[in-house]
XYZ file of C-alpha atoms in Angstrom:
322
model
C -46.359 17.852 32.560
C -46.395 21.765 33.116
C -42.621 22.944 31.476
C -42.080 22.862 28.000
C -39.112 22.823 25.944
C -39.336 23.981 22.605
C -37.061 23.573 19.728
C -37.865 25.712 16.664
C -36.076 24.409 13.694
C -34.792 27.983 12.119
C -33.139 27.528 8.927
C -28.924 28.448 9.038
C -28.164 32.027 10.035
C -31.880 32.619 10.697
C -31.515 33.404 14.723
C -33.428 36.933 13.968
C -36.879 35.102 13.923
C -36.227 33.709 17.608
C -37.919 37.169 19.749
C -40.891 36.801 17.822
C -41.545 33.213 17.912
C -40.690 33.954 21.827
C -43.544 36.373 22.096
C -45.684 33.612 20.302
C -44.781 31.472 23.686
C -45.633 34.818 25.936
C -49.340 34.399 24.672
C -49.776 31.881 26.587
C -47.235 32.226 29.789
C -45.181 35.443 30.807
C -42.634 32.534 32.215
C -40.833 31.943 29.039
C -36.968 31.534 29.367
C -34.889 31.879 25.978
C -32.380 29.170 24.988
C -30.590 30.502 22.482
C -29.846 30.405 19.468
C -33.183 28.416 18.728
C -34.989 27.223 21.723
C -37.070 28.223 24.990
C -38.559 27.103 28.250
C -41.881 27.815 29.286
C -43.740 26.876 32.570
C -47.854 26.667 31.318
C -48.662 25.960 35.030
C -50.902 29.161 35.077
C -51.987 28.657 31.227
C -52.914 25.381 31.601
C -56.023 26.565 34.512
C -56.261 29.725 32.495
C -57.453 27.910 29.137
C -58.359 24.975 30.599
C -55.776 22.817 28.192
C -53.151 20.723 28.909
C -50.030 21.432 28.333
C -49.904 18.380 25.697
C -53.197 20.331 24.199
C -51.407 23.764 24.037
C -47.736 22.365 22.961
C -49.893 21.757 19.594
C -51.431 25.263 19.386
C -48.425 26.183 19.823
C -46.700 24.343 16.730
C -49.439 25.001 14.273
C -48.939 29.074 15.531
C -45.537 28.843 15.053
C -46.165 27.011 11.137
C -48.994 29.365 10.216
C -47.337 32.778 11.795
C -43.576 32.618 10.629
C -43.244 29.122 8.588
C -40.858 27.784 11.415
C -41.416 23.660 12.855
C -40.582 22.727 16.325
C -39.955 19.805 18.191
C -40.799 19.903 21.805
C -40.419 18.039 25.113
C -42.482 18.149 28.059
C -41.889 17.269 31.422
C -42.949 18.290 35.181
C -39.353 20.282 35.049
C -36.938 22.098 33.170
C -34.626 19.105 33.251
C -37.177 16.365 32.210
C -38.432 18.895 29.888
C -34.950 19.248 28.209
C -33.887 15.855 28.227
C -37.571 14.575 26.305
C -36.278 17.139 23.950
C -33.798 14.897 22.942
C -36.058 11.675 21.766
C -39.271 14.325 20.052
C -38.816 14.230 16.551
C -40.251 17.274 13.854
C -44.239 17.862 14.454
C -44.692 15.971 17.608
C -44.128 16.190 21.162
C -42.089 13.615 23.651
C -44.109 14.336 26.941
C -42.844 12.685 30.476
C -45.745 12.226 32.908
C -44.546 12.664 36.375
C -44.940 9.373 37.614
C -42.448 8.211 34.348
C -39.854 10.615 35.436
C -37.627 7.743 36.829
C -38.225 4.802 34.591
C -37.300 7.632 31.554
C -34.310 8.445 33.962
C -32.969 5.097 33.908
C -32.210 4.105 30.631
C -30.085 7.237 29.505
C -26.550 7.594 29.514
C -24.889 10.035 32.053
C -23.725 12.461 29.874
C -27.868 12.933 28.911
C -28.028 14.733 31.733
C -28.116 18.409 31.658
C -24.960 19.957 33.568
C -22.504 16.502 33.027
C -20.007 17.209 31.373
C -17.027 14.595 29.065
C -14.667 14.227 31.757
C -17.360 13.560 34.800
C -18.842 11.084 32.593
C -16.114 9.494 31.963
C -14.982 9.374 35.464
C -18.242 7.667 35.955
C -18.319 5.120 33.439
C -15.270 3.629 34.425
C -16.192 2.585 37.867
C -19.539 1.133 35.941
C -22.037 3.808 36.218
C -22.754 4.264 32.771
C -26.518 5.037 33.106
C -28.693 7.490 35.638
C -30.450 4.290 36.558
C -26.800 3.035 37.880
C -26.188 6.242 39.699
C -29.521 6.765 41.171
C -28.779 2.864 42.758
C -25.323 4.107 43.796
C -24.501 5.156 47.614
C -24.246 9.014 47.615
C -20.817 8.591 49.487
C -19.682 7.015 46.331
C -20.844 9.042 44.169
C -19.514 12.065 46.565
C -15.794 10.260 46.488
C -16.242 10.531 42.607
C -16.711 13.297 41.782
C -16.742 15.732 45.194
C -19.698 16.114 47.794
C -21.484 18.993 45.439
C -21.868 17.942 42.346
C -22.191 14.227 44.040
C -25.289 14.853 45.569
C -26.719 17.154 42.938
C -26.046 13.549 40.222
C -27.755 11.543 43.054
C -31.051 13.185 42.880
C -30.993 14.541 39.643
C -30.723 10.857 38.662
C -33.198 10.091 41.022
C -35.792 12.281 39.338
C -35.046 14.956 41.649
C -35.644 18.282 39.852
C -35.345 21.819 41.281
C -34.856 23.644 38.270
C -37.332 26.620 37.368
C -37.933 28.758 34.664
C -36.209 32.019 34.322
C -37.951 34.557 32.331
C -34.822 36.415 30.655
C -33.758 39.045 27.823
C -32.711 37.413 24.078
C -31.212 41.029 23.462
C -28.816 40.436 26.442
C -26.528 37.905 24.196
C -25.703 37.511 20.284
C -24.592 34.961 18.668
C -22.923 33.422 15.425
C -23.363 30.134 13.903
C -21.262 28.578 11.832
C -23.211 25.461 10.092
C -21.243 22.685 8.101
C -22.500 21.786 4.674
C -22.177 18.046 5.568
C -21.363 16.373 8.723
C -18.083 17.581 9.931
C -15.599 15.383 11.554
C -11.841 17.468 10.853
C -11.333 19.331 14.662
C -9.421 21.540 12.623
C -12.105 22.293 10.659
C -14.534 22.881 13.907
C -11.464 25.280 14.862
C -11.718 27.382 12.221
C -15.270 27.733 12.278
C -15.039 29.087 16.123
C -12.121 31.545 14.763
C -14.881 32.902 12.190
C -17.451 33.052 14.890
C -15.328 34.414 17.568
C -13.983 37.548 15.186
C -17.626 38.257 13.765
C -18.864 38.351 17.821
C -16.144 40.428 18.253
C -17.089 42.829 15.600
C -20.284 43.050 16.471
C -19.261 43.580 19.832
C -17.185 46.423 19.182
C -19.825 48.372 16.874
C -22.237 47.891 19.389
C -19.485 49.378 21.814
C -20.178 46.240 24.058
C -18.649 44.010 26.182
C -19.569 40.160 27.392
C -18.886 38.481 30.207
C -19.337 35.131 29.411
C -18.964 33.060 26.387
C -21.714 29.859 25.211
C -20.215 27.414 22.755
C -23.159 24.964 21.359
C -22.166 22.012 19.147
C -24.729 20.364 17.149
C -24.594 16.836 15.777
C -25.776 14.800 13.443
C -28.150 12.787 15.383
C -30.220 16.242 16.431
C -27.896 16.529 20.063
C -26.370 19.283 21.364
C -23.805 19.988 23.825
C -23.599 22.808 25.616
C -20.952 24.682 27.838
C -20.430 28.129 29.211
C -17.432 29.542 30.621
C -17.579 33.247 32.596
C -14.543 34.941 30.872
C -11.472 36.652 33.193
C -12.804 40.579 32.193
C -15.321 41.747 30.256
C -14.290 41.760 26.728
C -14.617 42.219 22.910
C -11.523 41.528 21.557
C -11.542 39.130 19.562
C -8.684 37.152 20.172
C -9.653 37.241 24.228
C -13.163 35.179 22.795
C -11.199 32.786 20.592
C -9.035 31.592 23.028
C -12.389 31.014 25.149
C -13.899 29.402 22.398
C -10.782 27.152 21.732
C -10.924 26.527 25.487
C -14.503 25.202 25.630
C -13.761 22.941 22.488
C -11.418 21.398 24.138
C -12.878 20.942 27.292
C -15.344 18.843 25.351
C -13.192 15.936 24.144
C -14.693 15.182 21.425
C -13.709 12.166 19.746
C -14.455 11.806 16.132
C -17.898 13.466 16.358
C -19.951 14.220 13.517
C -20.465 18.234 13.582
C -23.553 19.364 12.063
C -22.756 23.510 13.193
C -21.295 25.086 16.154
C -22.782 28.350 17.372
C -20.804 30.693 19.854
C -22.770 33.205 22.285
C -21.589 35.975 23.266
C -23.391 36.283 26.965
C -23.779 39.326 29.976
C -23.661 42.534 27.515
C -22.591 45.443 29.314
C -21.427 48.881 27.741
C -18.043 48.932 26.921
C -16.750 52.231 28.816
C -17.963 50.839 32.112
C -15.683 47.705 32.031
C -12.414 47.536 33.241
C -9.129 46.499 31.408
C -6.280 44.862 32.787
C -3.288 46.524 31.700
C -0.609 43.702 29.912
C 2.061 46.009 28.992
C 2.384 43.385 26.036
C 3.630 45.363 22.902
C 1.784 42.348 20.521
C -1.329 42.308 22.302
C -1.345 46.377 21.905
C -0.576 45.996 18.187
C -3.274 43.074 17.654
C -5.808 45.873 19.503
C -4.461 48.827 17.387
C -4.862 46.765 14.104
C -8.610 45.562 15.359
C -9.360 49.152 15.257
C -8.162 49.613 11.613
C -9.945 46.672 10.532
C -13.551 47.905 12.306
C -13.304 51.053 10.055
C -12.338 48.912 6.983
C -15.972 46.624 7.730
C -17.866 49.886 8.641
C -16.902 51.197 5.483
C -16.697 48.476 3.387
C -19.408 45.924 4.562
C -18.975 42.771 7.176
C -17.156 40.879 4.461
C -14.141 42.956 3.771
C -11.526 40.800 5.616
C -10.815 36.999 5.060
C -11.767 35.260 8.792
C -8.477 34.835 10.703
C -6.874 38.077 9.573
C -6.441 39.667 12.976
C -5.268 35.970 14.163
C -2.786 35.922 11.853
């Protein structure tokens, strides 16, 4: 068990605190991958000869560092990969660890559902469970040709050994400061889509603020739903151009919610990430000739200057969408 994934548990609107508590993980491995808004990977292969620990042994150093240094609680998963790692995550609970030792990689495997799995989305597991293969036990039995008829020859065989324990995932040291974010957190658990759409709408125009003041674009947009039983989905799309306006990133947004399916699902906060900064002046723009979408821009500048003079607050979410 070498990879770790950490969960800190960072109250609402609190993502500030997540570079330092990443530089808490860097004292003990350079290979630390953020998973934002509240979460990173880190590979203690080196740190666990360097201190001569475990990664069990350090996963608790690490927790009580986290408590004593900046008050935050983590829950944490440990596996001999990033995708065992991620989905022991799911079972830890607060103050303790879920560990996978490698030679429990496929009994663990077998019991969860498909759409555990890290990369399966509603509509391939559903495509699954109706031909039976409900669990990755039932797909790692499974002929890859079925599998491959399923659901294509790609993602077929990546199922078939994922399933199968298979993991070549590694950890990608990365930037925080190459993404922001907004999350939008439900003061009870949230069923109402409607109300899950107007949450995105809020997120989606504050990213694009921010966006825009930073004189930024992104590239790609992250939508993470959490639930009430401590899951998360997440799923990123790469957007057409690089943008900021804001009604460009809600129709993303809208676009990944849908693409979800859900069903009734108890909504404990959605967060939106705005991914792939690059300055504004060095992306192009597709010209529309559209007099609306040239009005919508023209009164996105006018509201800008009304925030930056007076404060973040000054218009009602859904103005510009309106």
């Amino acid at each position: 068990m070498t990879i770790l994934c950490v969960r800190f548990q960072l109250p609402p609107m609190y993502e500030a605190a997540l570079p330092g508590l990443l530089g808490l993980l860097e004292e003990f491995t350079p290979v630390v991958q953020a998973l934002p808004p509240d979460g990173a990977l880190a590979d203690l292969r080196g740190a666990e000869r360097y201190f001569g620990r475990t990664a069990l042994e350090l996963a608790s150093v690490i927790r009580v560092r986290a408590l004593a240094l900046h008050g935050v609680d983590c829950v944490i998963g440990a596996g001999p990969g990033p995708m065992t790692a991620r989905m022991a995550l799911r079972e830890a609970g607060p103050g303790r660890t879920r560990a996978v030792a490698e030679d429990e990689v496929r009994e663990f495997l077998a019991g969860q559902p498909v759409v555990a799995l890290p990369g399966v989305g509603a509509k391939t597991a559903r495509t699954l469970c109706e031909y039976g293969l409900d669990t990755l036990g039932r797909v790692a039995a499974a002929p890859l040709s079925t599998l491959q008829r399923l659901v294509g020859a790609r993602t077929g065989r990546e199922l078939h050994e994922k399933a199968g324990g298979v993991d070549r995932g590694r950890v990608v040291p990365n930037a925080v400061s190459r993404s922001l974010a907004a999350e939008r957190p439900f003061t009870r658990d949230e069923l109402d889509p409607g109300r899950h759409r107007r949450a995105l709408l809020s997120a989606a125009e504050e990213l694009g603020a921010r966006l825009r003041a930073l004189d930024k674009v992104c590239r790609g947009l992250t939508l993470t739903v959490r639930y009430a039983d401590r899951s998360a989905t997440t799923r990123t799309r790469t957007l057409l151009e690089p943008t900021a306006h804001s009604p460009a990133l809600t129709r993303a947004a809208y676009g990944l919610y849908e693409a979800l399916g859900l069903q009734r699902a108890r909504v404990r906060a959605v967060v939106l990430r705005a991914e792939g900064l690059g300055p504004a002046e060095q992306a192009a723009h597709q010209l529309t000739f559209d007099p609306v979408d040239e009005k919508v821009r023209r009164i996105e500048e006018v509201a800008d200057r009304v925030r930056a003079k007076f404060g973040p607050h000054a218009l009602m979410p859904g103005t510009l969408a309106a």
